[in-house]
PDB file of C-alpha atoms in Angstrom:
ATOM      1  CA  UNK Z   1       0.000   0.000   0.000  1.00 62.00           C
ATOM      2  CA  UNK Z   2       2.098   2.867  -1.278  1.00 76.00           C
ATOM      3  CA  UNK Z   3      -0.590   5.367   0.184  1.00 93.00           C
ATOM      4  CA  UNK Z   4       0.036   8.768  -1.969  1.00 96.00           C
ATOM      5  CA  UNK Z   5       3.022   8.590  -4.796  1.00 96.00           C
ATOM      6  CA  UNK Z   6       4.519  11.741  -6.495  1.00 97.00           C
ATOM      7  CA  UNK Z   7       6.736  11.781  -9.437  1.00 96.00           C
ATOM      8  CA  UNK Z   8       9.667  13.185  -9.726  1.00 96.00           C
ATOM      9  CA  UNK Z   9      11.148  14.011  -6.508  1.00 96.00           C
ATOM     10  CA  UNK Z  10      13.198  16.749  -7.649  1.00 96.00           C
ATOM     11  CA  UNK Z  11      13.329  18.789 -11.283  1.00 96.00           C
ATOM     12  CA  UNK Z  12      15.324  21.764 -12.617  1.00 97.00           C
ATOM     13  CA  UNK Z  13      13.634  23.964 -15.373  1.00 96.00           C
ATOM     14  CA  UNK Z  14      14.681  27.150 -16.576  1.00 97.00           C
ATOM     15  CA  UNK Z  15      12.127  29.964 -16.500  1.00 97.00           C
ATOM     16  CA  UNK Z  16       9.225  29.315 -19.055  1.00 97.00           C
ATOM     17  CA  UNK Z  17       9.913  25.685 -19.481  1.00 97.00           C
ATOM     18  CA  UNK Z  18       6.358  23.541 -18.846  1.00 96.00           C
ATOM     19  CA  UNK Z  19       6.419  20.852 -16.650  1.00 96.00           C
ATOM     20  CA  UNK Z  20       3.691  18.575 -14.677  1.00 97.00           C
ATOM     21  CA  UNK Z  21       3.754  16.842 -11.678  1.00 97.00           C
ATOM     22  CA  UNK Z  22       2.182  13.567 -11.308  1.00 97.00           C
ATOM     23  CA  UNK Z  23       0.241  12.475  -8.244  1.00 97.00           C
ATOM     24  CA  UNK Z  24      -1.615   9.268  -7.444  1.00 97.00           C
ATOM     25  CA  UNK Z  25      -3.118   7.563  -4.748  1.00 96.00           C
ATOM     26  CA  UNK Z  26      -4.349   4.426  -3.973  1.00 94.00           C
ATOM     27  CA  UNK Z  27      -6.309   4.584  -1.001  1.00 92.00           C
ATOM     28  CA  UNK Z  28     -10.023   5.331  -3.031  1.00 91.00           C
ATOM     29  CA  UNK Z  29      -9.914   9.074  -1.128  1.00 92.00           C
ATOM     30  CA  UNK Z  30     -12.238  11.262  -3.221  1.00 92.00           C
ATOM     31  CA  UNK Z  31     -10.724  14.396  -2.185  1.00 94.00           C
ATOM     32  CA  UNK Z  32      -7.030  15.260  -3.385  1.00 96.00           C
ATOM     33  CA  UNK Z  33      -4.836  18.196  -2.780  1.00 97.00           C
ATOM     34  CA  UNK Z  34      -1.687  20.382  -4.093  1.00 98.00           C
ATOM     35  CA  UNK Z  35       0.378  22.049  -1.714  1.00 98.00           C
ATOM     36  CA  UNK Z  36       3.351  24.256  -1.936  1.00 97.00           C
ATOM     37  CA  UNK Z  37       5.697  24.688   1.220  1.00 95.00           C
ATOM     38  CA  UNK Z  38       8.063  27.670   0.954  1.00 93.00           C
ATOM     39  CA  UNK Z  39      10.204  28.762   4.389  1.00 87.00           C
ATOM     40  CA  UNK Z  40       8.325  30.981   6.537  1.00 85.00           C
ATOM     41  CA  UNK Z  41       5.191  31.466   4.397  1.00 88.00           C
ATOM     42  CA  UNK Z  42       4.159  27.843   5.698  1.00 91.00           C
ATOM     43  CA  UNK Z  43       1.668  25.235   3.579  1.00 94.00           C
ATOM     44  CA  UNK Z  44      -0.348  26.999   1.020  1.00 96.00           C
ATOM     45  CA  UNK Z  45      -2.838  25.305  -1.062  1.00 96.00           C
ATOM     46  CA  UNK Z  46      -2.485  25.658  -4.833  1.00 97.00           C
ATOM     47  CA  UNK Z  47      -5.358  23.564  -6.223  1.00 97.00           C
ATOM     48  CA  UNK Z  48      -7.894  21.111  -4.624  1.00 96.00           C
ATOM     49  CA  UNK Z  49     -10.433  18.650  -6.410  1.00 96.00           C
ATOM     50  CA  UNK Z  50     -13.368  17.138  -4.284  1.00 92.00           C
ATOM     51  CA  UNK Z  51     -13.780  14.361  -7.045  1.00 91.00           C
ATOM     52  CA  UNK Z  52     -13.174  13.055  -9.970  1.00 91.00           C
ATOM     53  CA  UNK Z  53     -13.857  15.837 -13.124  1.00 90.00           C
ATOM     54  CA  UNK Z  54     -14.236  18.563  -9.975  1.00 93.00           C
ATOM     55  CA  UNK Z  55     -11.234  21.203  -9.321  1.00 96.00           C
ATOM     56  CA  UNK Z  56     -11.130  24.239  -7.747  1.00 95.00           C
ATOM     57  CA  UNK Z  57      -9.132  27.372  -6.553  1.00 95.00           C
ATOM     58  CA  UNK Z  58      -6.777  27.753  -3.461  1.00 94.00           C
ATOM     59  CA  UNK Z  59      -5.256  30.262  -1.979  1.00 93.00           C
ATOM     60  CA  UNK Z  60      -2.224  30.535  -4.901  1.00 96.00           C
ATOM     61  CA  UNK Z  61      -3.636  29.538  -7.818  1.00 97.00           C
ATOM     62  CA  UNK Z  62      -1.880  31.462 -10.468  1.00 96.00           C
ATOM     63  CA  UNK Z  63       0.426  29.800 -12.998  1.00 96.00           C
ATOM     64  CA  UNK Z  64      -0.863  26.967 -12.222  1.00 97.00           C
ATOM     65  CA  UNK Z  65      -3.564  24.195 -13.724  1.00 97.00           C
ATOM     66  CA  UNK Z  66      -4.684  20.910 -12.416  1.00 97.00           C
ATOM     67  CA  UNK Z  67      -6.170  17.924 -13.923  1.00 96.00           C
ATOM     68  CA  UNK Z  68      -8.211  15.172 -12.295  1.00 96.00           C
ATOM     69  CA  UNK Z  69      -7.652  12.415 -14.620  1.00 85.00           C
ATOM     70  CA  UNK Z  70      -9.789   9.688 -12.228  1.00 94.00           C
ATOM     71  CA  UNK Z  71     -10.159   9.353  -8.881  1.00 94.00           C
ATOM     72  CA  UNK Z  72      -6.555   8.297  -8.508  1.00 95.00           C
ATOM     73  CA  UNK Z  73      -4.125  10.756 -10.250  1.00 96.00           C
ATOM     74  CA  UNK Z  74      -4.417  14.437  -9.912  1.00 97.00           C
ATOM     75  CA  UNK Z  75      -1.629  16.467 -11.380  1.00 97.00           C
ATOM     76  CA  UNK Z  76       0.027  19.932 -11.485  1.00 98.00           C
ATOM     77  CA  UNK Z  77       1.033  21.706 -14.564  1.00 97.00           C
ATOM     78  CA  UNK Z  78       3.481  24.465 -14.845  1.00 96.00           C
ATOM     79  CA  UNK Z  79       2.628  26.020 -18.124  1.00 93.00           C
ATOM     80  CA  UNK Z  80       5.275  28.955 -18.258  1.00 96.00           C
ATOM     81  CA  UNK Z  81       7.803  28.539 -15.014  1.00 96.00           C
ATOM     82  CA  UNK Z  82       9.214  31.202 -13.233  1.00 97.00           C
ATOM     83  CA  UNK Z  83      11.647  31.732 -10.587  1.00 96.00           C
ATOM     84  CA  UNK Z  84       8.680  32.232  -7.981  1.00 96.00           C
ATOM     85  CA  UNK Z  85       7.154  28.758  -8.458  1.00 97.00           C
ATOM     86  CA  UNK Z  86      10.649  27.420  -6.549  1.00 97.00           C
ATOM     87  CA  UNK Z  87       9.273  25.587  -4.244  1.00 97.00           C
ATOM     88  CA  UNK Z  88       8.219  22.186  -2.366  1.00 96.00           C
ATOM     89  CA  UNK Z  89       5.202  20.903  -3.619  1.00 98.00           C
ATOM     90  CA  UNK Z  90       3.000  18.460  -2.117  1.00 97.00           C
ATOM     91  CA  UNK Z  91       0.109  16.170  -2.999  1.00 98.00           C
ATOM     92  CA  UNK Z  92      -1.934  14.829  -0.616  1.00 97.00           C
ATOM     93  CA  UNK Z  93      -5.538  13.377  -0.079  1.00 96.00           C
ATOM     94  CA  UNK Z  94      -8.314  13.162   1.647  1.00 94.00           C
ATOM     95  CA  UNK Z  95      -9.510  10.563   4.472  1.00 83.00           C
ATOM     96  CA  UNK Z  96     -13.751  10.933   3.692  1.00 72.00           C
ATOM     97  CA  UNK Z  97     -16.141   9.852   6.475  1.00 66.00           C
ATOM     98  CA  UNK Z  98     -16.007  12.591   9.106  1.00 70.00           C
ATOM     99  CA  UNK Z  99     -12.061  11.561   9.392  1.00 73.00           C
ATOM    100  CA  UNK Z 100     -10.714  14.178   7.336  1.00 86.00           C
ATOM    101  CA  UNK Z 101      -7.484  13.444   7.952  1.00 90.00           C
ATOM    102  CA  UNK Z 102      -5.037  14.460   4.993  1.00 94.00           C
ATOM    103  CA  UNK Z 103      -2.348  11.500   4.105  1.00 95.00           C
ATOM    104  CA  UNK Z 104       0.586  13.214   2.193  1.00 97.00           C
ATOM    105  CA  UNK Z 105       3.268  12.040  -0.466  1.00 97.00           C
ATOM    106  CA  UNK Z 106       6.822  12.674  -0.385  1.00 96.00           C
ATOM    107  CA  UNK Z 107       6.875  15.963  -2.074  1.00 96.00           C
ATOM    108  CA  UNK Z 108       8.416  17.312  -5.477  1.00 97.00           C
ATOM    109  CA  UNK Z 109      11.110  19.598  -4.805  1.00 96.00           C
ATOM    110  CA  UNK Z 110      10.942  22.011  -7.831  1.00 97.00           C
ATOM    111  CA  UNK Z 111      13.770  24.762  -9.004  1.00 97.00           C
ATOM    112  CA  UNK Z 112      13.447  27.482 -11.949  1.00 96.00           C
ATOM    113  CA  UNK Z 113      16.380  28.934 -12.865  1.00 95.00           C
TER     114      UNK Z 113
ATOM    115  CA  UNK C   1     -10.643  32.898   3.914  1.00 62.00           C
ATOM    116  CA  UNK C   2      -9.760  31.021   6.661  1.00 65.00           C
ATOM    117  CA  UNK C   3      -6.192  32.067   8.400  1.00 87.00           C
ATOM    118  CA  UNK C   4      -3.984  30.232  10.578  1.00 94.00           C
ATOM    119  CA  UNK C   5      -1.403  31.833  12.313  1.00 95.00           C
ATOM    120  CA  UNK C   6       1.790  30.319  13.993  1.00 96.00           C
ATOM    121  CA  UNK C   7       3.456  33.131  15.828  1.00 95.00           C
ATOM    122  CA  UNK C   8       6.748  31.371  16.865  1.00 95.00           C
ATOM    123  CA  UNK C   9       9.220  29.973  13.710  1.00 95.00           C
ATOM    124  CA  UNK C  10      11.349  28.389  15.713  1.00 96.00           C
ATOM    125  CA  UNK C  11      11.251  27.151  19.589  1.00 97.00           C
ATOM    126  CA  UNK C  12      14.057  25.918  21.341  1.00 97.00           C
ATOM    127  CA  UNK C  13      13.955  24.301  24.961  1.00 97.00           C
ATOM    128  CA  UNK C  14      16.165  21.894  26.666  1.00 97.00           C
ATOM    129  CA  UNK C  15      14.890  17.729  27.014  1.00 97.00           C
ATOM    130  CA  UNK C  16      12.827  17.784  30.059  1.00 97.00           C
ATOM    131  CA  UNK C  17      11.078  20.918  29.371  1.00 97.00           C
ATOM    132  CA  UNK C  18       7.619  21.875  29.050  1.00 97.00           C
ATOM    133  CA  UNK C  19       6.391  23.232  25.361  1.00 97.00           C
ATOM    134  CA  UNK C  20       3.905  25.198  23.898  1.00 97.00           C
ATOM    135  CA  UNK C  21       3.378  25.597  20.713  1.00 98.00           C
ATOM    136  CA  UNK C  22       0.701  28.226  19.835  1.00 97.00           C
ATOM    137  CA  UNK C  23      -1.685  28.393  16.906  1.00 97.00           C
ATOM    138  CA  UNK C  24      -4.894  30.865  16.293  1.00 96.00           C
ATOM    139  CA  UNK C  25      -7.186  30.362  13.705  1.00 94.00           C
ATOM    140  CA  UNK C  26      -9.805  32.768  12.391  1.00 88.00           C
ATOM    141  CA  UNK C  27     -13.389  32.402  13.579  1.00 72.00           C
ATOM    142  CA  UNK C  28     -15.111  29.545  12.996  1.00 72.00           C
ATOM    143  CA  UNK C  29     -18.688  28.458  14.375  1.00 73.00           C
ATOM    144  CA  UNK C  30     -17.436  24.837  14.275  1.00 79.00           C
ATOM    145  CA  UNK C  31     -14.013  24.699  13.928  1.00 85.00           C
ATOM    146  CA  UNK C  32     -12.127  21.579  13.097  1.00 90.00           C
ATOM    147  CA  UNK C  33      -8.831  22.021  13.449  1.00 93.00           C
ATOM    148  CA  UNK C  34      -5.079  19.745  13.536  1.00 95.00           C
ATOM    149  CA  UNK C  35      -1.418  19.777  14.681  1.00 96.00           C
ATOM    150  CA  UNK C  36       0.806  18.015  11.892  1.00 97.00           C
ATOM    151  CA  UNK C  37       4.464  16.815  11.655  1.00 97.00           C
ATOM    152  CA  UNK C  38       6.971  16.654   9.519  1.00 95.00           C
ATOM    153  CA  UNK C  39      10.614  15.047  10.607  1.00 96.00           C
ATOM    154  CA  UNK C  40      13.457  15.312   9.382  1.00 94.00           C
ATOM    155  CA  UNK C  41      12.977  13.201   5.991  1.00 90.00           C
ATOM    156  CA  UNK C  42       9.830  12.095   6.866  1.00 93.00           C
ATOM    157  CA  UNK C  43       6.651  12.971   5.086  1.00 94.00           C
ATOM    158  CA  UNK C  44       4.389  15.509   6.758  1.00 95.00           C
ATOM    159  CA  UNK C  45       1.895  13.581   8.986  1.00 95.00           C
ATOM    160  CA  UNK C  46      -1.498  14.008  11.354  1.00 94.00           C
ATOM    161  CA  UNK C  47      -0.429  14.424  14.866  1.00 95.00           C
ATOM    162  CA  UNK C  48      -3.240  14.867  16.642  1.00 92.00           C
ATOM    163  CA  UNK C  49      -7.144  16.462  15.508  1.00 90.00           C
ATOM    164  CA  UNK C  50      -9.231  18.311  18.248  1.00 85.00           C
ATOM    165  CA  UNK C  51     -12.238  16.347  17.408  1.00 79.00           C
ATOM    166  CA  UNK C  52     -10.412  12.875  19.051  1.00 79.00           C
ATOM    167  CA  UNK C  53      -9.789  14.950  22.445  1.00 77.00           C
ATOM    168  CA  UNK C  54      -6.392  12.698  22.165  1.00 82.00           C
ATOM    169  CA  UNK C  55      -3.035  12.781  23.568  1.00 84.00           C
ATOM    170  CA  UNK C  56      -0.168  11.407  20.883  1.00 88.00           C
ATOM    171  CA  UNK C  57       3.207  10.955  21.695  1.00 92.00           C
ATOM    172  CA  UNK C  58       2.892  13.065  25.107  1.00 93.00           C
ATOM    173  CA  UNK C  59       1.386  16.410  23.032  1.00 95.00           C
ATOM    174  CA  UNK C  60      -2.056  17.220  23.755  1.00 94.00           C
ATOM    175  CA  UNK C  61      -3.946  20.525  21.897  1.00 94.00           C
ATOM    176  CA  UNK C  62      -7.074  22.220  23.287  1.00 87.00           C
ATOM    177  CA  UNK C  63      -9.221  24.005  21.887  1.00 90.00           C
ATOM    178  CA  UNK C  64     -10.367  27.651  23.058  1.00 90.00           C
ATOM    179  CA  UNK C  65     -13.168  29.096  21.389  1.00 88.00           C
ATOM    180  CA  UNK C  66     -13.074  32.635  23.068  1.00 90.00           C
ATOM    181  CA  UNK C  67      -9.538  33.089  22.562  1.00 91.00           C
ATOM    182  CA  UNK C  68      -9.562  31.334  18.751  1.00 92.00           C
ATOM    183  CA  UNK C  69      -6.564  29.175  19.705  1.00 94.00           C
ATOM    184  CA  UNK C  70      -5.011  25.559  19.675  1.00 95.00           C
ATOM    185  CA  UNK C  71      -2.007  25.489  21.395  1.00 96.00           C
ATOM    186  CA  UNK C  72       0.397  21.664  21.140  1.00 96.00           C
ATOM    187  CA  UNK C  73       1.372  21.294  24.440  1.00 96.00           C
ATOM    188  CA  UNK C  74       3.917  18.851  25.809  1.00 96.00           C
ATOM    189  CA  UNK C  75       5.131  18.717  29.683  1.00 96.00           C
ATOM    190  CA  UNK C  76       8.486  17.316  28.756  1.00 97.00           C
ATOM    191  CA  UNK C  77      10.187  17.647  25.442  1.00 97.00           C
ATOM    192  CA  UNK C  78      12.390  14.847  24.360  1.00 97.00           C
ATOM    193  CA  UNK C  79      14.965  15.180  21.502  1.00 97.00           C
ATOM    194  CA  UNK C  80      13.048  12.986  19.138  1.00 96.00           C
ATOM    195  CA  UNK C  81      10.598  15.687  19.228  1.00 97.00           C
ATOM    196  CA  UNK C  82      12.499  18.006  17.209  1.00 98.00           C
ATOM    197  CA  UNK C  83      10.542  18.788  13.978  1.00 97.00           C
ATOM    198  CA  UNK C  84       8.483  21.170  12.253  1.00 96.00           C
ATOM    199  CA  UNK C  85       4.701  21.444  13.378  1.00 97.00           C
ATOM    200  CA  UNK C  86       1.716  22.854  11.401  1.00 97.00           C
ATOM    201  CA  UNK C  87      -1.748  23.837  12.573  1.00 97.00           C
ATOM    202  CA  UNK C  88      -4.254  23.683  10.124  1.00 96.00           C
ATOM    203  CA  UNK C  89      -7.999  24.455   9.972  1.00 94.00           C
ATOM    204  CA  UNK C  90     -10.584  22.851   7.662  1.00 91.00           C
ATOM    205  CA  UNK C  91     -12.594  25.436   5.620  1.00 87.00           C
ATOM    206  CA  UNK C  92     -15.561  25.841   3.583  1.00 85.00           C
ATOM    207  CA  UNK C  93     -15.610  23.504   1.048  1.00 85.00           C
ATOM    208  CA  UNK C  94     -13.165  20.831   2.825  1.00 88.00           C
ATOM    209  CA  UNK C  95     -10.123  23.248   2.015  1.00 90.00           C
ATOM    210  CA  UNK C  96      -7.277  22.912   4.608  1.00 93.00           C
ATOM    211  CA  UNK C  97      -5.431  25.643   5.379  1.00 94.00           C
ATOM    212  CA  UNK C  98      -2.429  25.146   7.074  1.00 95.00           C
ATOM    213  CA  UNK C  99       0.036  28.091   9.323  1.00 95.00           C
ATOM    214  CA  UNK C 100       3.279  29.183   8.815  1.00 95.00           C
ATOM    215  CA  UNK C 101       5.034  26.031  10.721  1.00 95.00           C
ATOM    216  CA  UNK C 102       6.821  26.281  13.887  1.00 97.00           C
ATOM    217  CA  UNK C 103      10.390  24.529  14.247  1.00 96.00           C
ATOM    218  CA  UNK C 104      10.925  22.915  17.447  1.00 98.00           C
ATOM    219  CA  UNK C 105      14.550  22.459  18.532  1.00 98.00           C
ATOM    220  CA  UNK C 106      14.880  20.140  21.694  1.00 97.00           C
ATOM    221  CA  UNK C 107      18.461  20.541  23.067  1.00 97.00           C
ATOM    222  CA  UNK C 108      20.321  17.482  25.245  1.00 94.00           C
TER     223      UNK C 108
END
């Protein structure tokens, strides 16, 4: 039971290169998250999809796009990278049930030169 | 939006000594909120939710309603405490929002 798998662990792009990180899970959570962790500004949610087909907004959504391909992979695309998207990012998902506890992968460790 | 605010980046105390980590979150009618970790090359993980009323590894967190605050408390640190915690709130919509992260140092 791998629980939530990202892919990769670490890229280098130069600014305006595209890129998309992969997320899947295999725990049948419905509700799937992307994360960015930058030092002192804490967790901040990028993108978040309640389902399969469903996406929506976070707090720092720009420059970014998701995809919920099925209820196991959501992904993050970089269409145009910049310097400011340096950063940890971070899938996670979604315990259901009243739990609504948040199991997260290993993190992507992103850098745009 | 919901806000969740960590006041201290980085806490240092000794082994044996008490801790307090402090979190405030914005108003909430119901709020439902959690203490995470994340060790050193770990993945970030639920330590303990206020809903469960539980104590984990020593920490306990209560919640105040009048002064909007969940504080991780721990009578004595030990070294293998040393990590960096996050409070985070559920919002509208099952959005989590998570603080800035406090680092806790626990010195020998």
């Amino acid at each position: 039971n791998a629980g939530v798998t990202q892919t990769p662990k670490f890229q280098v792009l130069k600014t305006g290169q595209s890129m998309t990180l992969q997320c899947a899970q295999d725990m049948n959570h419905n509700s799937m998250y992307w994360y960015r962790q930058d030092p002192g500004m804490g967790l901040r949610l990028i993108y978040y999809s309640a389902s399969e087909g469903t996406t929506d907004k976070g707090e720092v959504p720009n420059g970014y796009n998701v995809s919920r391909l099925n209820k196991r992979e959501f992904s993050l695309r970089l269409e145009s990278a910049a310097p400011s998207q340096t950063s940890v990012y971070f899938c996670a998902s979604r315990t259901g049930a009243g739990a609504n506890v948040l199991t997260f992968g290993a993190g992507s460790r992103l850098t745009v030169l | 939006a919901q806000r969740v605010t960590q006041p201290e980046k980085l806490l240092s105390v000794f082994k044996g000594a008490p801790v307090e980590l402090k979190c405030n979150y914005s108003y909430s009618g119901s709020p439902e909120l959690f203490w995470y970790v994340q060790y050193s090359r770990q993945r970030l993980q639920l330590l303990l939710r206020h809903i469960s009323r539980e104590s984990i590894k020593g920490f306990t967190a209560d919640l105040n309603k009048g002064e909007t605050s969940f504080h991780l408390k721990k009578p004595f640190a030990q070294e293998e405490d040393s990590a960096m915690y996050y409070c985070a709130q559920r919002g509208n919509f099952n959005k989590f929002y998570f603080g800035s992260g406090t680092k806790l140092n626990v010195k020998p």
